[in-house]
Amino acid sequence: MVELRFSSKAIPTTLLLLCFFLILGNFRNAEARNRHYKWNVKYEFRSPDCFKKLVITINGNTPGPTIQAEEGDTVVVQVNNTLLTENLSIHWHGIRQIGTPWFDGTEGVTQCPILPGDTFVYRFVVDRPGTYLYHAHYGMQREAGLYGLIRVAARDPEPFTYDFDRSIILNDWYHKSTYEQAAGLSSIPFQWVGEPESLLIHGKGRFNCSQSPSLRTDVCDMSKCSPFVQTVIPGKTYRLRIGSLTALSALSFQIEGHNMTVVEADGHYVEPFVVKNLFIYSGETYSVLVKTDQDPSRNYWITSNVVSRNRTTPPGLGIFNYYPNHPKRSPPTVPPSPPAWDDVEPRLAQSLAIKARQGYIQKPPTTSDRVILLLNTQNNISEYRHWSVNNVSFTLPHTPYLIALKENITNAFDPTPPPDGHEFANYDIFNVSPNANATSSNGIYRLKFNTTVDLILQNANTMNKNNSETHPWHLHGHDFWVLGYGKGKFDANNDTKKYNLENPIMKNTVPVHPFGWTALRFRSDNPGVWAFHCHIESHFYMGMGVVFEEGIERVGKLPSSIMGCGQTKGFHRP
C-alpha cells in the first residue's frame, strides 16, 4: 500500500476551502430526502357538519394528509384519479416550483387535467421552511373537500421557541354541489352561490338540522358529527399553523381567553405582534404562538366567524381542551363575540401591522421596471354576470399556456395582452358602473425576464349599490413584497411615496380591502407561466384573474405527462 502524505504548506488555502465547501455541500445535500406519498382521490359520502353529501377525499379523508418535509427535500406525490367522471389537478399553494413550473398543478395554465382513471406524479422541491397549502385547481373542486396542509421544517434554528407544533385548516362549507353552484353562476338570470351553510374547523362543523325540518335523518343527523378538539397541556407554548381555504368567506379566528402572537405569514417570519382575533383570508397561512396559561380546570372555545360579508352563517366552533379535562366537555361560557362583520378598520390595521422580522428582512428593489394597475369590477357580458380585471374577464384556454408557448402552438390563445391599466382617471370606484365595453379573453401578460414588476390591486363598487368586497389575491410561482395598503382610489403621485421599502413582509396571498387598494412588487425571475387570481372560488370561475409569462425560453423540456388536452393530444405519452 502506498501512503500519501501532504504538507499543509503544499496545499493552497483556496484549495482547502474549496474541499471544505464541497464536503459541506455534499453533507447538506445528503440530508435532503425524497418524501413519497400515494393518494387515491375519490368521492365518498361524508357528514363533516352533520349534513351528508358527496365530498372529495384523499385516502378516505378530508382534509387530506398533511405533507411533512424539511427544506430542500423533494416531495413526490402519486395521484390516482378515481373520481370516475371528473378531471382533476392539484395546486401546491406557496411552493414556487423553481425549475418545475409544469408541476404547479394549475389546469389550463401549467398542465392538462388528470383524466378519470389516470395516475399523475407530481415531483417538486420544497426549498424553504414554512406553512403552505395544497388544493384542487380544476373547476370549483376545492370547496368539495380536496385540500390539505404542507409543513416544511427549517434546518436552521427558528427565531422563536415552542413546545408543540399543531395545524388547523379553516374552511366554509356548502351543501349544494359545485356543479349546482357553477350552473347558477353561468345562468341567465344569474344565480349567486349564496352564503355557506357552515364553517368548518379542520374539517369539522355542526349544522343545526332542526333549521330544516324537511331534511330526513338519513341526510342530516346531528349525532353524525362532532366539533374539532385541540387538546393542550397546561403551562406550555403551542405553535398553531392556521391556514384558510374558504370558498368565499373572510374569517376571524379566536381562542377564548387566549392571546395569539403572530410569528409567520405565508412562510416568512413576521415581526411578532399580538392579536385576540386573527383575520385570515382564503389562501393565507399564519403561525401563531399560544401560551396555555389560563385556568386549567376548564375548556375554552375555538371560534371562526365570517367578516366582510353580512354574517348569516353561524360560527364555526371547536374546543381548546386543557388536559386532563374530557375533550367533549363544553366550556362553561358562551362563545366569545366576533368583531363586527362590516368594520374594515381592524382588518386594515392587521394588514398594516405585518412586517418582516428583524434579521430576516429581504429588502425589495427601490424602483420597478413596469407597473400594472389591476382594477377589479363586476359587469355583464352578453347578459352573463362576470368579474373583470381592467374590463377583461379571464377565461382558460383548452391548451395550457405553458405547453402552447414552449411548443410554439401559436393559435392556442388570444395573442393580444390585457391592458396594463384602465381609464382610471375618470373611473368612479364608489358607484355602480355598467362597464358596457367589458369583454372576455384568454390573453396573458408577457413579462421581461428578471425585471421588477409592481401590481396595484384596486377595488371598486360591485353591481350592487354601496357594495365592495374583500378579494384575496394569490400569485403562483412567486412571493411578492407587500408595499402598502390604502383607502379609496390609488394616487400614483402620492401613495407611492408611502411605500414600505424598509421591512415589507413577503407573501403569496394578500387581501385588497373594500373600496381600497393594495400595492405589491415582485421579480419576474422564475421561468414559467403563472396564474394570479382572486382566491374566492366563484370569483375566479367568473373571470377575476390574469396570467403572467416570464422567461419561457429558459424552461426545460416539458414532461409528456402534463399533455393530452386541446392541441396537445398527440404529445401525451403515458
Tab-separated table of N, CA, C and O in Angstrom, residues 63 93 189 313 382 465 478 499:
chain	number	residue	atom	x	y	z
A	63	PRO	N	-59.954	17.076	5.744
A	63	PRO	CA	-58.808	17.429	4.900
A	63	PRO	C	-57.921	16.220	4.613
A	63	PRO	O	-57.928	15.235	5.351
A	93	HIS	N	-49.869	25.208	-3.162
A	93	HIS	CA	-50.050	26.628	-2.909
A	93	HIS	C	-48.930	27.165	-2.013
A	93	HIS	O	-48.801	26.763	-0.859
A	189	PRO	N	-81.279	34.117	-15.736
A	189	PRO	CA	-80.601	35.136	-14.924
A	189	PRO	C	-79.540	34.513	-14.003
A	189	PRO	O	-79.583	33.332	-13.695
A	313	THR	N	-74.010	33.025	8.238
A	313	THR	CA	-73.517	31.689	8.557
A	313	THR	C	-73.159	31.624	10.042
A	313	THR	O	-72.450	32.500	10.540
A	382	SER	N	-72.874	39.998	-22.460
A	382	SER	CA	-73.929	39.230	-23.151
A	382	SER	C	-74.928	38.661	-22.139
A	382	SER	O	-75.346	37.500	-22.225
A	465	LYS	N	-75.387	48.504	-5.238
A	465	LYS	CA	-75.100	49.838	-4.719
A	465	LYS	C	-74.419	49.768	-3.354
A	465	LYS	O	-74.766	48.943	-2.508
A	478	HIS	N	-44.305	32.612	-7.106
A	478	HIS	CA	-43.562	33.761	-6.565
A	478	HIS	C	-44.026	34.081	-5.151
A	478	HIS	O	-45.147	33.770	-4.763
A	499	TYR	N	-44.845	53.962	0.293
A	499	TYR	CA	-44.491	52.544	0.239
A	499	TYR	C	-43.507	52.183	1.346
A	499	TYR	O	-42.588	52.954	1.658
